[in-house]
Backbone as a chain_set.jsonl record, in Angstrom:
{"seq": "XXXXXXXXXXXXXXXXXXXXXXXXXXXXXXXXXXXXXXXXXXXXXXXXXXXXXXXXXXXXXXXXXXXXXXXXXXXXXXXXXXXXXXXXXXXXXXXXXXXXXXXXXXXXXXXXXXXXXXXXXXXXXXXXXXXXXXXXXXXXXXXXXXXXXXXXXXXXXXXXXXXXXXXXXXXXXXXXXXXXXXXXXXXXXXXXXX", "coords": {"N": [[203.504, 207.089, 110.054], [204.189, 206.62, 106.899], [206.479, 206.423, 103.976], [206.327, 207.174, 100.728], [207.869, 206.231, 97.423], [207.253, 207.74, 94.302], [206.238, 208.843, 90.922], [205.321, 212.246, 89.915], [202.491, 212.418, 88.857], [201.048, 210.154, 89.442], [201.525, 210.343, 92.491], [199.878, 212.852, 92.906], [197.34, 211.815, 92.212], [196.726, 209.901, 94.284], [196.917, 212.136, 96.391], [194.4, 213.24, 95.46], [192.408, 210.989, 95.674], [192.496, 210.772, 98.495], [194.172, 209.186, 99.934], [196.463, 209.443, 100.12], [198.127, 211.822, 102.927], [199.945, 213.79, 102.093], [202.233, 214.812, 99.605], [205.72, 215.223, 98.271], [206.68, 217.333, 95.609], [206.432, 217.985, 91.364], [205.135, 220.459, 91.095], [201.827, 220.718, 89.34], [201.119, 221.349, 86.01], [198.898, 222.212, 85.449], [196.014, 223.361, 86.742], [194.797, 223.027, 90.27], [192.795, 220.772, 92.259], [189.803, 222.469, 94.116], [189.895, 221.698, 96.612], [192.562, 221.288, 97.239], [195.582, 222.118, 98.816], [198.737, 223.836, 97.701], [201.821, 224.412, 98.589], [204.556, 226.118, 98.139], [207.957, 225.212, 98.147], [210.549, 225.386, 96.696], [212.069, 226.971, 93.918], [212.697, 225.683, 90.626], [215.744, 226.4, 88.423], [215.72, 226.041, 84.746], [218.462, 224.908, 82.325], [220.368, 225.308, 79.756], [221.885, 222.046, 79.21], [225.521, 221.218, 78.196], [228.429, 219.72, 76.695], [231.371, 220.041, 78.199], [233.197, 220.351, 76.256], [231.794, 221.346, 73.998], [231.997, 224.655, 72.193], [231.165, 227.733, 72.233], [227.884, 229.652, 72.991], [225.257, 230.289, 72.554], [222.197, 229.904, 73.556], [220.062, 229.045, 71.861], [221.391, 228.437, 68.995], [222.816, 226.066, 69.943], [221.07, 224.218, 70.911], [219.322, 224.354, 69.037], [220.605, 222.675, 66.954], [221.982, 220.495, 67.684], [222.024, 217.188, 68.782], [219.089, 216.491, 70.527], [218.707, 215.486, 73.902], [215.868, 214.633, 75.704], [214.14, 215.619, 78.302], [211.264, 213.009, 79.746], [208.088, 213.314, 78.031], [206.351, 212.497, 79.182], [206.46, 213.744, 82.334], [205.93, 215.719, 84.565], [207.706, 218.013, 84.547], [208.744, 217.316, 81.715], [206.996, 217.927, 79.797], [207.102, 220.895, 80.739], [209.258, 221.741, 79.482], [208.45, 220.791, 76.525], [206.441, 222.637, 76.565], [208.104, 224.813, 76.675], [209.712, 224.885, 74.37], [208.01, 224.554, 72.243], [206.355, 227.012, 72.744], [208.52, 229.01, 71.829], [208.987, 228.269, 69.369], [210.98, 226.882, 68.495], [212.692, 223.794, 66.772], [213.903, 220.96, 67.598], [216.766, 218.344, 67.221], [215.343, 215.676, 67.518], [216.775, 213.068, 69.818], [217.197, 211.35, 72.092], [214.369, 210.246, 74.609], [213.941, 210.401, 78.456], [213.578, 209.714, 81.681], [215.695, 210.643, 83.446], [217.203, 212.114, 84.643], [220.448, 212.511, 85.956], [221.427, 210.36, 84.032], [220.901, 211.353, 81.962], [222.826, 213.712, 81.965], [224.939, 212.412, 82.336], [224.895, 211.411, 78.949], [225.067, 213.774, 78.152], [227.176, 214.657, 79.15], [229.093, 213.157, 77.974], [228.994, 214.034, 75.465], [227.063, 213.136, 73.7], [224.431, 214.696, 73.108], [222.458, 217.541, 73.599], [220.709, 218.143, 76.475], [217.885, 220.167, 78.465], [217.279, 220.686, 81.734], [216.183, 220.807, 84.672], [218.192, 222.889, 87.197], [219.549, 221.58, 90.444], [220.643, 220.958, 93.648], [220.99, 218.589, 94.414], [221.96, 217.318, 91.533], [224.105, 217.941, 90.976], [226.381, 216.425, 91.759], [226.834, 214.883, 89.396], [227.167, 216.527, 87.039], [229.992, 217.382, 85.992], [231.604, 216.864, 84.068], [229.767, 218.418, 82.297], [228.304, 222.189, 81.126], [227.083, 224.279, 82.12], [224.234, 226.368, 80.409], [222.688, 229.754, 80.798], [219.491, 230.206, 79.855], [218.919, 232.888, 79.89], [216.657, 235.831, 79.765], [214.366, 234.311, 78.922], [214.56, 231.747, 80.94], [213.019, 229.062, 82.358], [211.466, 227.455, 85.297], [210.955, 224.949, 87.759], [208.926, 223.716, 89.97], [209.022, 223.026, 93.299], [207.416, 221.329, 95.49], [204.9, 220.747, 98.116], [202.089, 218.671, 98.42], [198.858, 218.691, 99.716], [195.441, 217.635, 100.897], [193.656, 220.53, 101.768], [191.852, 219.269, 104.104], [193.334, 217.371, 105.43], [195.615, 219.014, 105.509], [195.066, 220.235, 108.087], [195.903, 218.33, 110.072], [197.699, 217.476, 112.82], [200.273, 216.216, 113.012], [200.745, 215.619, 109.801], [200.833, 218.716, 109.699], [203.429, 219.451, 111.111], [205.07, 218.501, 110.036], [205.496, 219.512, 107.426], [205.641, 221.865, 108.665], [208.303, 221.668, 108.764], [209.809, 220.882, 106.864], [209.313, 223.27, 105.091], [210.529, 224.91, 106.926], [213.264, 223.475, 106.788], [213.745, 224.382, 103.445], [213.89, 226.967, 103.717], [211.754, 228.595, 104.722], [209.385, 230.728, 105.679], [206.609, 229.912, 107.805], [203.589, 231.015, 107.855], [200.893, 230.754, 108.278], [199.434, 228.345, 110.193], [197.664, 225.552, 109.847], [194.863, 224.462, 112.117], [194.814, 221.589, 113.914], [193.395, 218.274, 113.802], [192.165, 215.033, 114.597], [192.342, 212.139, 113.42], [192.582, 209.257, 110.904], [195.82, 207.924, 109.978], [197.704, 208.413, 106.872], [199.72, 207.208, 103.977], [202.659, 208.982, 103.269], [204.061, 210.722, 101.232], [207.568, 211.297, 99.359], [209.359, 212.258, 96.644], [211.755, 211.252, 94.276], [213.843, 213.579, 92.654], [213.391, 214.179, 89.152], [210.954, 213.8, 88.706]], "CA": [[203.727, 207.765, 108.801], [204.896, 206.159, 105.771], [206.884, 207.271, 102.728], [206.015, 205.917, 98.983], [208.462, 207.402, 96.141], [206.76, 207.615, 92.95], [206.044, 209.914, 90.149], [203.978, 213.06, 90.449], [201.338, 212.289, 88.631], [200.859, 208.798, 90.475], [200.979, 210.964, 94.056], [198.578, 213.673, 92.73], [196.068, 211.218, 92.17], [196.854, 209.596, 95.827], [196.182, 212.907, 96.906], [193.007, 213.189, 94.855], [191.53, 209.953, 95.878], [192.566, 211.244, 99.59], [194.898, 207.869, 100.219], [197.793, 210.038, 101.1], [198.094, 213.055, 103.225], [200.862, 214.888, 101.79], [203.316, 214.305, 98.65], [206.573, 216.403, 97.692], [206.574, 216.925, 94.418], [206.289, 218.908, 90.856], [203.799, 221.491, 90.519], [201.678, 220.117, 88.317], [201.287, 222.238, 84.783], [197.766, 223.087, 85.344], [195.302, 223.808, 88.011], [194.742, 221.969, 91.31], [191.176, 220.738, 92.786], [189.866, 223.671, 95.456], [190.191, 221.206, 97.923], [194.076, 220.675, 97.038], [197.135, 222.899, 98.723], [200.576, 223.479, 97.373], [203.178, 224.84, 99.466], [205.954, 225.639, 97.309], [209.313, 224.852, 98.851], [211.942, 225.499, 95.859], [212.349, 227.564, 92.499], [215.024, 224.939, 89.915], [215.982, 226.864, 86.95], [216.188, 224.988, 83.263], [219.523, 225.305, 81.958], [220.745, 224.01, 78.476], [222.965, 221.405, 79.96], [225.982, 220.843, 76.955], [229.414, 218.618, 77.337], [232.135, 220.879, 78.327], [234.08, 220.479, 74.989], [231.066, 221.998, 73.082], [232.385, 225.443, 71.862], [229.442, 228.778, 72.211], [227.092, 230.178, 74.717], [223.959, 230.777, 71.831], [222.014, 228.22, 74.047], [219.186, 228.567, 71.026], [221.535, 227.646, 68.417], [223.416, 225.36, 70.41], [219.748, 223.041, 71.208], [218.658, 223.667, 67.427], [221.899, 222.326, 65.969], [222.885, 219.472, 68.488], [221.199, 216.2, 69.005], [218.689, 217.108, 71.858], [217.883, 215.096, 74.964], [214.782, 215.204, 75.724], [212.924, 214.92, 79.312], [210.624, 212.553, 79.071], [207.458, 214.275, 78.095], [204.925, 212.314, 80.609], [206.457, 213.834, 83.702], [205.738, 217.28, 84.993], [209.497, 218.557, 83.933], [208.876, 217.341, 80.65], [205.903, 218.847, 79.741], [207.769, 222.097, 80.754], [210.273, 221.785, 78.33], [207.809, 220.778, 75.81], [205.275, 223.563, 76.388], [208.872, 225.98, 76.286], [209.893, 224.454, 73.094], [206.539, 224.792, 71.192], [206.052, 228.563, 73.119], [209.589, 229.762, 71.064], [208.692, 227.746, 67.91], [212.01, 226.018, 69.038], [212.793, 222.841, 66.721], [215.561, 220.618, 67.95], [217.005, 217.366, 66.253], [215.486, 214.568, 69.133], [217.405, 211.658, 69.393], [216.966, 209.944, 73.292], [213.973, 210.888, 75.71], [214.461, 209.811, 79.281], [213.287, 210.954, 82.701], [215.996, 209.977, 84.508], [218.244, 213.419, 84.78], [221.54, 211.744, 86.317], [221.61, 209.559, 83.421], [220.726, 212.465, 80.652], [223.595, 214.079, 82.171], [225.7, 211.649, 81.715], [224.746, 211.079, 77.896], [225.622, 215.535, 78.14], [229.383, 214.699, 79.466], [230.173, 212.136, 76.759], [228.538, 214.877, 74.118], [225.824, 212.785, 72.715], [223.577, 215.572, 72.9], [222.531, 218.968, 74.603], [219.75, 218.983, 76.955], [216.945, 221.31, 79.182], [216.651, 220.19, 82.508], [216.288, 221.679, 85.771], [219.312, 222.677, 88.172], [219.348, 221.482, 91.547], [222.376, 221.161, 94.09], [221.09, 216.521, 94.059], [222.335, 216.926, 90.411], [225.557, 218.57, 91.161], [227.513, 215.412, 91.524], [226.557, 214.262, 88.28], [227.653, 217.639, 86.36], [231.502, 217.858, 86.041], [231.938, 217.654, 82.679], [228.821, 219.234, 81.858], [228.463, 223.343, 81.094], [225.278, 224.536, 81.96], [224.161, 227.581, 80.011], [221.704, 230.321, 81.187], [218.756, 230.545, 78.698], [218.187, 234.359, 79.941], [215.53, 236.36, 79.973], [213.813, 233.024, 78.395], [214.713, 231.328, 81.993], [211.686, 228.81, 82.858], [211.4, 226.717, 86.343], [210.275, 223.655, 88.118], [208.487, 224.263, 91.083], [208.746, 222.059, 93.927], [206.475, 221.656, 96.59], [204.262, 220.393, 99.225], [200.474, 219.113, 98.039], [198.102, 217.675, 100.828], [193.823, 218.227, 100.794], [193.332, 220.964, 103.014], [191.752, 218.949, 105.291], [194.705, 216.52, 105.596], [196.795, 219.644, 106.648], [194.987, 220.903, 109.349], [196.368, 217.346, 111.038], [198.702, 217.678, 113.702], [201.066, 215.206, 112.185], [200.741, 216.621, 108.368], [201.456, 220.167, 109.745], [204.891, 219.607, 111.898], [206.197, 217.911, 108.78], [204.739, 220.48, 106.779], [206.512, 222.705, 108.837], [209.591, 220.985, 108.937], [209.976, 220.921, 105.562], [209.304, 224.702, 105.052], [211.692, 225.44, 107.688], [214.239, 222.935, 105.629], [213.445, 225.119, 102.434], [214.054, 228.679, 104.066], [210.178, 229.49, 103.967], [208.668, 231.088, 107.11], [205.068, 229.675, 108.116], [202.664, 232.468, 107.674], [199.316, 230.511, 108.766], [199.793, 226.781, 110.889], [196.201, 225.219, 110.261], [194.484, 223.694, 113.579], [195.027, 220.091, 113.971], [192.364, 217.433, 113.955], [191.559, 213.757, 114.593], [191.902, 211.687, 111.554], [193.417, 208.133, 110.158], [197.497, 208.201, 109.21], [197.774, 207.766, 105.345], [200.668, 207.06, 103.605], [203.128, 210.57, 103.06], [205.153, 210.388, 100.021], [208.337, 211.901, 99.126], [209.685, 212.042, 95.696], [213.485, 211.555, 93.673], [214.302, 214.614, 92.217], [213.417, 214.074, 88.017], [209.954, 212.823, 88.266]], "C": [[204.524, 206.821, 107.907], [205.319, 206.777, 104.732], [206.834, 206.057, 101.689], [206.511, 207.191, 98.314], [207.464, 206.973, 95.379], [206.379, 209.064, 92.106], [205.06, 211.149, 90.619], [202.97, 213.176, 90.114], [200.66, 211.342, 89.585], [200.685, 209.636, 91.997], [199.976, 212.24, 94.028], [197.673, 213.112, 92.696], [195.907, 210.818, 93.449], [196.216, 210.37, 96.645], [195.146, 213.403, 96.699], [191.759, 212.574, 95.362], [191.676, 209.722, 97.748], [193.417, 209.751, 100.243], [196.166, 208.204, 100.505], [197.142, 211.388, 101.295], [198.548, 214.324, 102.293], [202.121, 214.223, 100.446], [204.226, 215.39, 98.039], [206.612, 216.078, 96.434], [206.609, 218.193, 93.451], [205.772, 219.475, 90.721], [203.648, 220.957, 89.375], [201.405, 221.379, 87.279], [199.871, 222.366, 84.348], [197.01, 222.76, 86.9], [194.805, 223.094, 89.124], [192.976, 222.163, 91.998], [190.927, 221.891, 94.144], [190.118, 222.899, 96.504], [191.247, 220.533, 98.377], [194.636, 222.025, 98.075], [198.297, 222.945, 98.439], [200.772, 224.688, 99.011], [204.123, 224.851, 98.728], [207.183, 225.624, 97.92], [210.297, 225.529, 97.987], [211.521, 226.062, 93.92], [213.599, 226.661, 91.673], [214.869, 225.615, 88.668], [215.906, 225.976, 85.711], [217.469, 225.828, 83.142], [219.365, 224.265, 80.649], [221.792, 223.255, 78.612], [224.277, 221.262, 77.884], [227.365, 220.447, 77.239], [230.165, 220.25, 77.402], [232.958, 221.049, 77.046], [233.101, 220.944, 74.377], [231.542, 223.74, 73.419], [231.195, 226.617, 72.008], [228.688, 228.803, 73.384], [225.679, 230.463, 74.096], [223.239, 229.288, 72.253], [220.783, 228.01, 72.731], [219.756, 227.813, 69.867], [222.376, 226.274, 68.604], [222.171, 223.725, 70.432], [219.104, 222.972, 69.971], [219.913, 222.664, 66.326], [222.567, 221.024, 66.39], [222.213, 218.518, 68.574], [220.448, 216.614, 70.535], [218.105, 215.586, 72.22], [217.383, 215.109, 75.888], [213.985, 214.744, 77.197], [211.785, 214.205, 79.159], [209.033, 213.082, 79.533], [206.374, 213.917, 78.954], [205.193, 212.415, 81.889], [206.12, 215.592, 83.559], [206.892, 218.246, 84.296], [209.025, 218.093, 82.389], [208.411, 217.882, 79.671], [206.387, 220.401, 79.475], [208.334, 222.305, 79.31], [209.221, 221.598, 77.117], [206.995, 221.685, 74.984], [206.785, 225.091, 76.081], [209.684, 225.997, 75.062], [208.976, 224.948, 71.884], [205.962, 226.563, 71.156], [207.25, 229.352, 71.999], [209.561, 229.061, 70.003], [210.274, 227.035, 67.815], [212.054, 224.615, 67.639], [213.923, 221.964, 66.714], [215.61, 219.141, 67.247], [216.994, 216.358, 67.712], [216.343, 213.555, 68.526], [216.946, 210.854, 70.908], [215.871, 211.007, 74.435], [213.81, 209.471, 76.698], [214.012, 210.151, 80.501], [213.813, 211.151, 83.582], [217.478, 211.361, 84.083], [219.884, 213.223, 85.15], [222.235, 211.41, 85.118], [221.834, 210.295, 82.101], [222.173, 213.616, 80.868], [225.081, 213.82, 82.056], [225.96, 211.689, 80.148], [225.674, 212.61, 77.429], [227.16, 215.471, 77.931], [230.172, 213.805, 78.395], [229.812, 212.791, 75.319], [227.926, 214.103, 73.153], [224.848, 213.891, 72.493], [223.54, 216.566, 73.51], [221.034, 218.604, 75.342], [219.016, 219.808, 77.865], [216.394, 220.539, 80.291], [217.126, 221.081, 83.513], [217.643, 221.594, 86.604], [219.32, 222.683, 89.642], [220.402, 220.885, 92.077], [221.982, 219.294, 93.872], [221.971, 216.716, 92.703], [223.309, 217.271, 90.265], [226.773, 217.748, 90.74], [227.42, 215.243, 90.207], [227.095, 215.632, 86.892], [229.134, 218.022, 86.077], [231.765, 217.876, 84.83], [231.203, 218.062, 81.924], [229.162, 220.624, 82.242], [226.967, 223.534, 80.827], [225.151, 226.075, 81.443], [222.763, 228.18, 80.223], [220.778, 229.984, 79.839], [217.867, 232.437, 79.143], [217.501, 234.969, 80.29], [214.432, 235.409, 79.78], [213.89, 231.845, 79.511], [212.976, 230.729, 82.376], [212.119, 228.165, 84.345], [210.68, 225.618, 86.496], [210.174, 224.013, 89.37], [208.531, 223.214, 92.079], [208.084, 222.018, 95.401], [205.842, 220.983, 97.224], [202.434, 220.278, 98.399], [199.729, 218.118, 99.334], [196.614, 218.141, 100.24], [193.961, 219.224, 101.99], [192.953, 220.642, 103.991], [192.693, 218.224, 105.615], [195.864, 217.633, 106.184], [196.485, 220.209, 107.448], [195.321, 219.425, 110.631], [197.52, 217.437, 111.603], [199.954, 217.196, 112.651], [202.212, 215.917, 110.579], [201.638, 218.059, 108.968], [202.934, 220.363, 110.392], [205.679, 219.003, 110.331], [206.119, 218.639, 107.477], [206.123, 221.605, 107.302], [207.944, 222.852, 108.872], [210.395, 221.41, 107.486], [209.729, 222.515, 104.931], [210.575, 225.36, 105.521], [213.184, 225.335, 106.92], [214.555, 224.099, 104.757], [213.898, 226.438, 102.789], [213.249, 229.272, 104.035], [209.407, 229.827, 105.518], [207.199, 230.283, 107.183], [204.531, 231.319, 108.357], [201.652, 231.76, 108.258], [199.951, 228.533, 109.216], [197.853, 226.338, 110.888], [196.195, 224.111, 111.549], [194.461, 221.739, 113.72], [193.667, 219.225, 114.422], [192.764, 216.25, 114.043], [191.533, 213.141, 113.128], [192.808, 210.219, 111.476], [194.671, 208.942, 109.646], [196.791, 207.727, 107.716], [199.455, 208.135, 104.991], [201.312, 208.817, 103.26], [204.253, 210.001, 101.656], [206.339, 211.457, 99.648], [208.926, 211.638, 97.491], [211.117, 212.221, 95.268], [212.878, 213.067, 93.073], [213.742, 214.164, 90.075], [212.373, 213.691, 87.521], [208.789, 213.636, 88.07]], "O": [[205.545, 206.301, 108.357], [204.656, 207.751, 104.377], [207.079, 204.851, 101.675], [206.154, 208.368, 98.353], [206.811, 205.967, 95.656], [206.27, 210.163, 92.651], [204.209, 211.045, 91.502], [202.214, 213.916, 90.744], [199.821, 211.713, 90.406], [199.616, 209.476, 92.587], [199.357, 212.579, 95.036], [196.733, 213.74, 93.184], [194.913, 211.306, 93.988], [195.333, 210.017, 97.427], [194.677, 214.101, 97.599], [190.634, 213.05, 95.508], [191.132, 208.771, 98.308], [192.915, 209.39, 101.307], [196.948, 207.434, 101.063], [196.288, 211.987, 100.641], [197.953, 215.331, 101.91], [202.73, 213.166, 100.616], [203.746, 216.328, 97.404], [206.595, 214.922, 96.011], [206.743, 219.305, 93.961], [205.453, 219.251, 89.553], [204.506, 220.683, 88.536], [201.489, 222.488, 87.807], [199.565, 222.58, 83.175], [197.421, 222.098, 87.853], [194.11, 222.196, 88.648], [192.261, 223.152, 92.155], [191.785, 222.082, 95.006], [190.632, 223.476, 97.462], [191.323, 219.685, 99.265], [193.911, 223.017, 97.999], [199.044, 222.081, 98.899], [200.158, 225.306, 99.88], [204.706, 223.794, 98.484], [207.231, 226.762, 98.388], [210.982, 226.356, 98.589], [210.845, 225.505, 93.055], [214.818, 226.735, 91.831], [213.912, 225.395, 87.925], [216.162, 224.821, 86.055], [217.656, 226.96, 83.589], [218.771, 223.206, 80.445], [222.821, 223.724, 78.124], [223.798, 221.238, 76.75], [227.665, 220.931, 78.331], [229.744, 221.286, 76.887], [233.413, 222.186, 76.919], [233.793, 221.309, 73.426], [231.502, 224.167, 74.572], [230.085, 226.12, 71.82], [228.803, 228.18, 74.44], [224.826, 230.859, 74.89], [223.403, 228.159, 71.79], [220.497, 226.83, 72.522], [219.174, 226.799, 69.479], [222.598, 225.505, 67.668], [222.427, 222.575, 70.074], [218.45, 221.99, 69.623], [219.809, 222.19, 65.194], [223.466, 220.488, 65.743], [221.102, 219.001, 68.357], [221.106, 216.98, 71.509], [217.462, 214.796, 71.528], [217.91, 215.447, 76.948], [213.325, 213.707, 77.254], [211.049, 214.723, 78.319], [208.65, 213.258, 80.69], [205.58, 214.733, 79.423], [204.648, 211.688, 82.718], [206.121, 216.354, 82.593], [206.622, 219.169, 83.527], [209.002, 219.16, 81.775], [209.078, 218.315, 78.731], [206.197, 221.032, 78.435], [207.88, 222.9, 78.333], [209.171, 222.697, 76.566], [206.774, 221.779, 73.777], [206.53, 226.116, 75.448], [210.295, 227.012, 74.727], [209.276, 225.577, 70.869], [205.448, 227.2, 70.237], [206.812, 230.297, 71.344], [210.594, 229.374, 69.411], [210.546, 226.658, 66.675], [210.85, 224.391, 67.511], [214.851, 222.145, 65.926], [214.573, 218.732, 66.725], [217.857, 216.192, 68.573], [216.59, 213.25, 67.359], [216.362, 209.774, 70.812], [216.222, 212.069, 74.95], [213.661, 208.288, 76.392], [214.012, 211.382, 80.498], [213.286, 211.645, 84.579], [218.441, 211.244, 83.324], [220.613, 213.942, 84.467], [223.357, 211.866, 84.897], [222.709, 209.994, 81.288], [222.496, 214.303, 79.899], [226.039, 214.553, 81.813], [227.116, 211.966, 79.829], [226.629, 212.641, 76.652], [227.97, 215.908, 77.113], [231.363, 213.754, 78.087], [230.178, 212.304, 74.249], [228.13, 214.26, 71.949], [224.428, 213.873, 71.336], [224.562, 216.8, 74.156], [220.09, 218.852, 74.593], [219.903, 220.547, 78.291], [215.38, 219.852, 80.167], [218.07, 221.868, 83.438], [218.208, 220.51, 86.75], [219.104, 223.77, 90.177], [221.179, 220.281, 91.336], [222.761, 218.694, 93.13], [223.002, 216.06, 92.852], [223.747, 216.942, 89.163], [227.691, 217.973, 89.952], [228.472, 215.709, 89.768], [227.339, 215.194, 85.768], [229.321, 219.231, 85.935], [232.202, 218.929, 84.364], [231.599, 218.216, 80.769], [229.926, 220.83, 83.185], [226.126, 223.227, 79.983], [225.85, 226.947, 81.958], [221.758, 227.515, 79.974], [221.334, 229.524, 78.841], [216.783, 232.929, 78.826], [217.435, 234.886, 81.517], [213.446, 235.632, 80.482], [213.297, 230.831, 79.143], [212.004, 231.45, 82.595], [213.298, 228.405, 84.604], [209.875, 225.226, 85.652], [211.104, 224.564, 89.959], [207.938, 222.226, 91.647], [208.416, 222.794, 96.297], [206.284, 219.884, 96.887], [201.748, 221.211, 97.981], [200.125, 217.015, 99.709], [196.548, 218.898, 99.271], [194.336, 218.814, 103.089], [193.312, 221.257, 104.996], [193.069, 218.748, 106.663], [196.74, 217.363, 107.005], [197.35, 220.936, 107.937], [195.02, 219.515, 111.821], [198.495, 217.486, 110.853], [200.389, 217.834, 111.692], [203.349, 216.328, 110.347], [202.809, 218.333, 108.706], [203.548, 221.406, 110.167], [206.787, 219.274, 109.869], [206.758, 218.231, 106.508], [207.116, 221.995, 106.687], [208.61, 223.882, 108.979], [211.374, 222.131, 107.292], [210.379, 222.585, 103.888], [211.385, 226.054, 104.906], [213.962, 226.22, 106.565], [215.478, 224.841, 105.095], [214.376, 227.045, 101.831], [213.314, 230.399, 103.545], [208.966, 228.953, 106.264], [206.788, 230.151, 106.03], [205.001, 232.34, 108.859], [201.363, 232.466, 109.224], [200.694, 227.803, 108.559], [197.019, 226.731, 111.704], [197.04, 223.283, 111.889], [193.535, 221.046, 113.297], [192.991, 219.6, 115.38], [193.888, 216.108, 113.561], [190.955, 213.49, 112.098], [193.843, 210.238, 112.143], [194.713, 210.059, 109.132], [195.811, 207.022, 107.478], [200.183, 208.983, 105.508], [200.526, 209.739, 103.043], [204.956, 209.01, 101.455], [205.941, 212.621, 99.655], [208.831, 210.443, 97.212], [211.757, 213.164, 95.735], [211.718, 213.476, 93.094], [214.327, 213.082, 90.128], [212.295, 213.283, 86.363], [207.735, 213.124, 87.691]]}, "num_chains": 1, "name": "protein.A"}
């Protein structure tokens, strides 16, 4: 077994062109080939990240009024934000897009800007003088999950790490497909922001 980080578009195609088994990753933001499976592992909230010295809790006029930065819009996460921007007729004053969440978090704590990225305990460290504010009933997600070809997870191999990783997550197995005979391919795991 091998692991290759990379984006999730880049390991959706992998798993497309059947050159990897299995890749953790974002749900992508539209519909997967019939002969794809997710597995979702994890629900991450958006929050309107904003420095701790910013004053208010109106996270709409807080992201129309503040310099916003902006996920960058050719990853799965960015998209999100994009498509939840354009859905609430939203318009914010861009100034830096980026896809690198750590780093946008950073830019948050020194109050260059406000922005909409997912919360997950990896990004924790990086949050101290950030104030993350609900967005509500208006609350979107980033889905994270498990994609292989169906036939790729009825492989022994695939499915213990499959299951592993479920287990990890807090997600019972409901159905263990039957294991077959087959060539290793590369397994990919992904950072957190991609």
């Amino acid at each position: 077994m091998r692991v290759v980080p990379g984006p999730s578009l880049y390991l959706l195609n992998q798993i497309d062109l059947a050159a990897m088994d299995l890749a953790v990753m974002i749900r992508p933001p539209f519909g997967l080939m019939p002969d794809m499976r997710w597995y979702p592992l994890v629900r991450e909230p958006f929050r309107l990240a904003v420095a701790q010295s910013v004053k208010g809790s109106d996270w709409r006029s807080l992201l129309q009024s503040r310099p916003f930065l902006r996920l960058d819009r050719s990853t799965f996460g960015g998209r999100q934000v994009d498509r939840f921007l354009k859905s609430r007729n939203l318009v914010v004053r861009e100034s830096i897009e980026m896809d690198e969440i750590p780093a946008m978090a950073s830019l948050v704590a020194a109050d260059a800007g406000v922005s909409l990225f997912p919360v997950t305990e990896a990004y924790m460290p990086y949050l101290g003088d950030v104030r993350l504010i609900s967005l509500g009933e208006d609350t979107f997600y980033r889905e994270i999950g498990l994609l292989s070809r169906k036939a790729a997870s009825a492989d022994a191999a695939v499915d213990r790490l499959i299951g592993c990783l479920e287990a990890a997550a807090g997600i019972p197995r409901t159905q263990a497909p039957r294991p077959r005979p087959g060539p290793r391919r590369p397994v990919a795991l992904k950072r957190p922001g991609r």
